[in-house]
CSV table of C-alpha atoms and ligand atoms in Angstrom, one decimal:
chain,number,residue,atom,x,y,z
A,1,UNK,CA,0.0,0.0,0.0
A,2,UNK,CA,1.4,3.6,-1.0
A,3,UNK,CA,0.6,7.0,0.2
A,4,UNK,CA,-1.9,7.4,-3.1
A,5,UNK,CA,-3.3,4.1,-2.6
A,6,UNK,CA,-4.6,5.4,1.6
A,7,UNK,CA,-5.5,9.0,0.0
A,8,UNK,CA,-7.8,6.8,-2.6
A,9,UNK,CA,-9.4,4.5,0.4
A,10,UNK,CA,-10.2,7.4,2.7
A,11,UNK,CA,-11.4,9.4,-0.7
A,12,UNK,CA,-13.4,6.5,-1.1
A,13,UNK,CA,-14.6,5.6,2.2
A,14,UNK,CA,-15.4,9.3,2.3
A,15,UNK,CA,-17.8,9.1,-0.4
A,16,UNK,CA,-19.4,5.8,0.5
A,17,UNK,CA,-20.2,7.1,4.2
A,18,UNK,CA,-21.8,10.6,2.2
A,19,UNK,CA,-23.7,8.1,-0.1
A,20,UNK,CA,-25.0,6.0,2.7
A,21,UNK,CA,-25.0,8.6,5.7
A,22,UNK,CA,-29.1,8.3,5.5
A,23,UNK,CA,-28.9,4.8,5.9
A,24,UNK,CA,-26.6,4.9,8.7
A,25,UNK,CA,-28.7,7.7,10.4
A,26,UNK,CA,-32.0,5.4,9.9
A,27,UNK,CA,-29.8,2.8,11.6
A,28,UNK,CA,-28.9,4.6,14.5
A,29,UNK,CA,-32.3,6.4,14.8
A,30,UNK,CA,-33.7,2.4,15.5
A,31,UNK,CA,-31.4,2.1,18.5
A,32,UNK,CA,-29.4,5.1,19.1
A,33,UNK,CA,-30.1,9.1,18.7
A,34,UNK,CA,-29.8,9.4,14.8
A,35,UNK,CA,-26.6,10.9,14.5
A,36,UNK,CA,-24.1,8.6,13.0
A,37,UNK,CA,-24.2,9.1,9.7
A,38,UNK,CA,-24.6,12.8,9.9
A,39,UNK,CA,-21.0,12.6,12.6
A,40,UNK,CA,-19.9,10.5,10.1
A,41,UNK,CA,-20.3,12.3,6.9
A,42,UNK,CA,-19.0,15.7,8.5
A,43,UNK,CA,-15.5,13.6,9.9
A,44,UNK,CA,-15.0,11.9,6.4
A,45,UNK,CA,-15.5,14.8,5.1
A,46,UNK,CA,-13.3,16.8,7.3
A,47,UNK,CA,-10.6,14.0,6.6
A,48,UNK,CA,-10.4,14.8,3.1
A,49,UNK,CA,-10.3,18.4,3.3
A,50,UNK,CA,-7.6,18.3,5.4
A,51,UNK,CA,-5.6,15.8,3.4
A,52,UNK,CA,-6.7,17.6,0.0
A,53,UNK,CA,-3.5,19.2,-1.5
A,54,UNK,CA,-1.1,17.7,0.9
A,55,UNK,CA,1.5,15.5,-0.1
A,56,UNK,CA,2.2,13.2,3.2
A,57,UNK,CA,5.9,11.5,2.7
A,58,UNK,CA,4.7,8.7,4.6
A,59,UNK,CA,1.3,5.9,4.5
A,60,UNK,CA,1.5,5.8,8.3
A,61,UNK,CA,1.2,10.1,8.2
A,62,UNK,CA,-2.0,10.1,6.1
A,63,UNK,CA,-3.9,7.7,8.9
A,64,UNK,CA,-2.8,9.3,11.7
A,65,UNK,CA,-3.6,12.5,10.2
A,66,UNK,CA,-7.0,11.3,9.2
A,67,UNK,CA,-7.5,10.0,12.6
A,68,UNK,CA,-6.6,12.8,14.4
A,69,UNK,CA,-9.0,14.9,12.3
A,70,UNK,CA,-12.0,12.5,13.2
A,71,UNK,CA,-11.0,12.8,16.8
A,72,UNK,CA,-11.7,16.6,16.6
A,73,UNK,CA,-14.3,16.5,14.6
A,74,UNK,CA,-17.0,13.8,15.1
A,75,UNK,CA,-19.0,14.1,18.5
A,76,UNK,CA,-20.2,10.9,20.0
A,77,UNK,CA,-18.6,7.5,20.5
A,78,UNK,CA,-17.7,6.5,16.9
A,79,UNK,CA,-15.8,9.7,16.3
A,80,UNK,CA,-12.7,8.4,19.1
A,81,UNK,CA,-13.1,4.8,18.4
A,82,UNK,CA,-12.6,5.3,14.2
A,83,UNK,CA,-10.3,8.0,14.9
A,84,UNK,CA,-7.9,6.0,17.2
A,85,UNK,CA,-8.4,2.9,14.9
A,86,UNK,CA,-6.7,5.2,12.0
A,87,UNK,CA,-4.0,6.7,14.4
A,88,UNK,CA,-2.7,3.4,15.6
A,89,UNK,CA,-3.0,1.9,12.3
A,90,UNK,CA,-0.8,4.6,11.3
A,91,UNK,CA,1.2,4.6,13.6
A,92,UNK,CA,1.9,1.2,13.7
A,93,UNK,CA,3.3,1.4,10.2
A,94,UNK,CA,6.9,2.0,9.4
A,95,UNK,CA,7.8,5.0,8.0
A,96,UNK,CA,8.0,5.0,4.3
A,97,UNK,CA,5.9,5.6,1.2
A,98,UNK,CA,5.1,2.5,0.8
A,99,UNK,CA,4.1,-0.9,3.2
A,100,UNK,CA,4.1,-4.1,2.4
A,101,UNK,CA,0.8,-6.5,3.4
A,102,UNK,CA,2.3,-7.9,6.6
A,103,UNK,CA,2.3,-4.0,7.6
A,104,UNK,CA,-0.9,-3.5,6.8
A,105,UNK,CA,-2.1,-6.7,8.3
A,106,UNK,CA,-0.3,-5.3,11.5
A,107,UNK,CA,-1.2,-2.3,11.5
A,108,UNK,CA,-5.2,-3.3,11.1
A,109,UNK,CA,-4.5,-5.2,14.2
A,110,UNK,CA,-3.0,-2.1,16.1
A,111,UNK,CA,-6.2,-0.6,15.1
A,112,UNK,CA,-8.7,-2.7,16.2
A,113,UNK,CA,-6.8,-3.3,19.5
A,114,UNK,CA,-7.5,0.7,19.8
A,115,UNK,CA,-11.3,0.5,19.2
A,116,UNK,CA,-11.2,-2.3,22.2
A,117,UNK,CA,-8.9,-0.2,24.5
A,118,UNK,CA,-11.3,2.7,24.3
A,119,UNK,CA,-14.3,1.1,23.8
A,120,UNK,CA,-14.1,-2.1,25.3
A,121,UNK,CA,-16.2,-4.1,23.3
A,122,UNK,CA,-16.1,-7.8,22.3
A,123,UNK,CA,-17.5,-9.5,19.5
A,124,UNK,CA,-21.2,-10.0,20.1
A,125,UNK,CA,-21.6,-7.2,21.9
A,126,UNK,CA,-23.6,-5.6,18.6
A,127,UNK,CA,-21.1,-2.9,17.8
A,128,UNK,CA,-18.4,-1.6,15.1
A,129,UNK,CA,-16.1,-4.7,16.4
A,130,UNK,CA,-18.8,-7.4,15.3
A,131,UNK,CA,-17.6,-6.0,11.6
A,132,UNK,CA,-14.4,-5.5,12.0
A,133,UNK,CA,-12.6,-8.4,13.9
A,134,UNK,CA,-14.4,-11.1,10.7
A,135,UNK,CA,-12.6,-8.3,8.3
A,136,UNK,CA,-9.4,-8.1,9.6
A,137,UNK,CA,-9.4,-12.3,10.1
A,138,UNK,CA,-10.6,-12.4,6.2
A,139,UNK,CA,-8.2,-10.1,5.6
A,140,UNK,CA,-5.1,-11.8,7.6
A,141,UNK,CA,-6.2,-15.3,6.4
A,142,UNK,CA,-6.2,-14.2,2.4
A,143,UNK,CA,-3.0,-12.7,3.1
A,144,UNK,CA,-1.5,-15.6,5.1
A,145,UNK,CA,-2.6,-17.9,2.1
A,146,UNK,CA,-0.9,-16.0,-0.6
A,147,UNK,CA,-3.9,-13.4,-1.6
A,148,UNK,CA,-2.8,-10.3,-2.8
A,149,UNK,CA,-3.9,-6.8,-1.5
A,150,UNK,CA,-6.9,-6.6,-3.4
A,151,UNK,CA,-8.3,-10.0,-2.9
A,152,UNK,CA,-7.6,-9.6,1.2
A,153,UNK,CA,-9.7,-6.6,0.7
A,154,UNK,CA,-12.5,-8.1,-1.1
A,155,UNK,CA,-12.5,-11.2,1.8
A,156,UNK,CA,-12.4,-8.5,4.2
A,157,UNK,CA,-15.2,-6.6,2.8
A,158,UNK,CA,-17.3,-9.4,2.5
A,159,UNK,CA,-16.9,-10.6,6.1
A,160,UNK,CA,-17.5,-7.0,7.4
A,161,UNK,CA,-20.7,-7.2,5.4
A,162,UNK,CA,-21.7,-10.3,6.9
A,163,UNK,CA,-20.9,-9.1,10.1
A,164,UNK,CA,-22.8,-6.1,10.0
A,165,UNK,CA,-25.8,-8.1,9.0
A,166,UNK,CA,-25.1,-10.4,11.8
A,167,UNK,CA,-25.7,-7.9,14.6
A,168,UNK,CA,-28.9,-7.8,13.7
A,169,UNK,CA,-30.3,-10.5,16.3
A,170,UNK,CA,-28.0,-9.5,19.0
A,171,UNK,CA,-28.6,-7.4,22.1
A,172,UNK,CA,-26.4,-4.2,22.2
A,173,UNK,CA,-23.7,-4.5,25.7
A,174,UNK,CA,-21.7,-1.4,24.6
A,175,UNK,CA,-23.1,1.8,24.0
A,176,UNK,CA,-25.7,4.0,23.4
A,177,UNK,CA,-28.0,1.1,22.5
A,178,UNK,CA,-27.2,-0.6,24.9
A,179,UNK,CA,-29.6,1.1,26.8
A,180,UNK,CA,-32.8,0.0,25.2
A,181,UNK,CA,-31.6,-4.2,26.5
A,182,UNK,CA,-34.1,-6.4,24.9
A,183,UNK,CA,-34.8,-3.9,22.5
A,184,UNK,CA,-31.8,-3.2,20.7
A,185,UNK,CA,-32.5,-6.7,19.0
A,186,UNK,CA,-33.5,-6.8,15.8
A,187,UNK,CA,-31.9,-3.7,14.1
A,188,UNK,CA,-28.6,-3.9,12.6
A,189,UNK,CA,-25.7,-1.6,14.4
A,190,UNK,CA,-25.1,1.4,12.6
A,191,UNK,CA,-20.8,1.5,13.9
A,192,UNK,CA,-21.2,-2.0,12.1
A,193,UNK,CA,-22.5,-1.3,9.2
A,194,UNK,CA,-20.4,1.7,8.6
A,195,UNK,CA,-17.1,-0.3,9.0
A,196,UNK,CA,-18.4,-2.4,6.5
A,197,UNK,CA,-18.9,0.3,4.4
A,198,UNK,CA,-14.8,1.5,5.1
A,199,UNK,CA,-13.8,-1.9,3.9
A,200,UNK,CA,-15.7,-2.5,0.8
A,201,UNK,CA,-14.5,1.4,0.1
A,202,UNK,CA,-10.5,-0.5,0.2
A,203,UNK,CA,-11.8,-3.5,-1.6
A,204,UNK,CA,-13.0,-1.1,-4.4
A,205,UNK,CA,-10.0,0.9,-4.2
A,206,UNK,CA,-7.3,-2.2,-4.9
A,207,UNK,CA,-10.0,-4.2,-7.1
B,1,ADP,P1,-23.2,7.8,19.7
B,1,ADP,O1,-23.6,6.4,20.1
B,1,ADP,O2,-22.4,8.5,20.7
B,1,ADP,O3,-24.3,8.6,19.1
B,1,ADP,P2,-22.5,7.2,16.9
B,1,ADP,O4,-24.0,7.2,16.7
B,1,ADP,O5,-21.7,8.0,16.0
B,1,ADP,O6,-22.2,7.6,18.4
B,1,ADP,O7,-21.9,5.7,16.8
B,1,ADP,C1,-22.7,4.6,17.3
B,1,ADP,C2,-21.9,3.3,17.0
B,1,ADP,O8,-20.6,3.3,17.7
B,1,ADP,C3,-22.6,2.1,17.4
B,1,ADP,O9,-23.4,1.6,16.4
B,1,ADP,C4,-21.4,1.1,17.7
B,1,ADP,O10,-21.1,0.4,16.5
B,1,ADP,C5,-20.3,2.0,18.0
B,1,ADP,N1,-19.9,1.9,19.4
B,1,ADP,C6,-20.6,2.5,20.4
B,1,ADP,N2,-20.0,2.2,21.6
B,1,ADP,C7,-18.9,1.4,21.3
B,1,ADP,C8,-17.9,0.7,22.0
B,1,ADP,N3,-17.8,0.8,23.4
B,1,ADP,N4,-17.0,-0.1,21.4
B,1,ADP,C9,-17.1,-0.2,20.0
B,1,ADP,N5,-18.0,0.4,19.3
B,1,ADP,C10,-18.9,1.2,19.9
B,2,MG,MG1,-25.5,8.0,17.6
């Protein structure tokens, strides 16, 4: 992965979270307060505003600069969990234009340890880490096999998708929706559903 290659996936994962940020809203309007894809869409699009017209040396800069930006901007619980995902996965890269995959791999890793240091969830507790722990083993386990970047990426997307989907009988342990118990079954998580978005925006970017 290069530094044009992260611009183009956060471009991407940009657009995909403008394109669905009704959805996502819908989503969390079921079993939260209806702001995630409207915190969502103004952080993605914060993140490419501030990377627009810069030329980071570095893959590692871009995510932790893109991290950093969703820290400050988003409100709400998704804004510190996605934006430390991106600043350890950035910073877990070394330095350099481009990474190889067992960076990446790594550095996905780094990220989702972030989002369970802050946020503390586990999988089946019906939030953003139901999506993204299937991802990153799809992703490790194409990679592992041979797969290139862009097949790792599909598998990855795929599983988020599936993951997403899959929160939709649990009860929420971890957040806002937690609140509602009993009642948080039967909607799919927004934080879910929006990581799967970020991966299929990679998988479209390397296909
Ligand atoms: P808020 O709940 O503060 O309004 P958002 O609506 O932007 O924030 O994001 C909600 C999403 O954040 C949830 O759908 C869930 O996936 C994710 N989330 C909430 N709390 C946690 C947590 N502790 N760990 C991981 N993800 C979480
Ligand atoms: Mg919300």
């Amino acid at each position: 992965m290069d530094v044009a290659l992260a611009l183009a996936w956060l471009r991407a994962a940009a657009g995909a979270v403008a394109a669905e940020s009704d959805l996502l809203t819908r989503l969390d309007s079921a079993i939260g307060d209806g702001d995630h894809g409207v915190n969502l869409n103004r952080g993605f699009a914060a993140v490419v505003a501030g990377l627009d017209g810069t030329a980071p040396a570095a893959v590692g800069a871009v995510f932790v600069k893109a991290g950093t930006t969703l820290i400050s901007k988003v409100g709400g619980a998704s804004g510190p969990l996605y934006g430390s995902a991106l600043r350890a996965l950035g910073k877990a890269l070394p330095d350099g234009a481009e990474v190889d995959l067992p960076a990446v791999v790594a550095g996905l890793n780094a990220g989702l340890e972030a989002v369970r240091k802050l946020g503390g969830a586990e999988p089946g507790d019906k939030t953003m880490v139901d999506a993204f722990r299937p991802a990153l083993d799809a992703f490790e386990e194409t990679v592992s096999s041979g797969g290139d970047l862009a097949s790792a990426a599909e598998a990855a997307a795929r599983a988020a998708d599936e993951g997403a989907r899959a929160t939709t009988p649990m009860q929420a342990r971890k957040g806002r929706a937690s609140y509602l118990g009993e009642r948080s079954v039967g909607h799919q998580d927004p934080g879910a559903t929006s990581t799967a978005l970020i991966f299929r925006a990679l998988a479209d970017v390397t296909a």
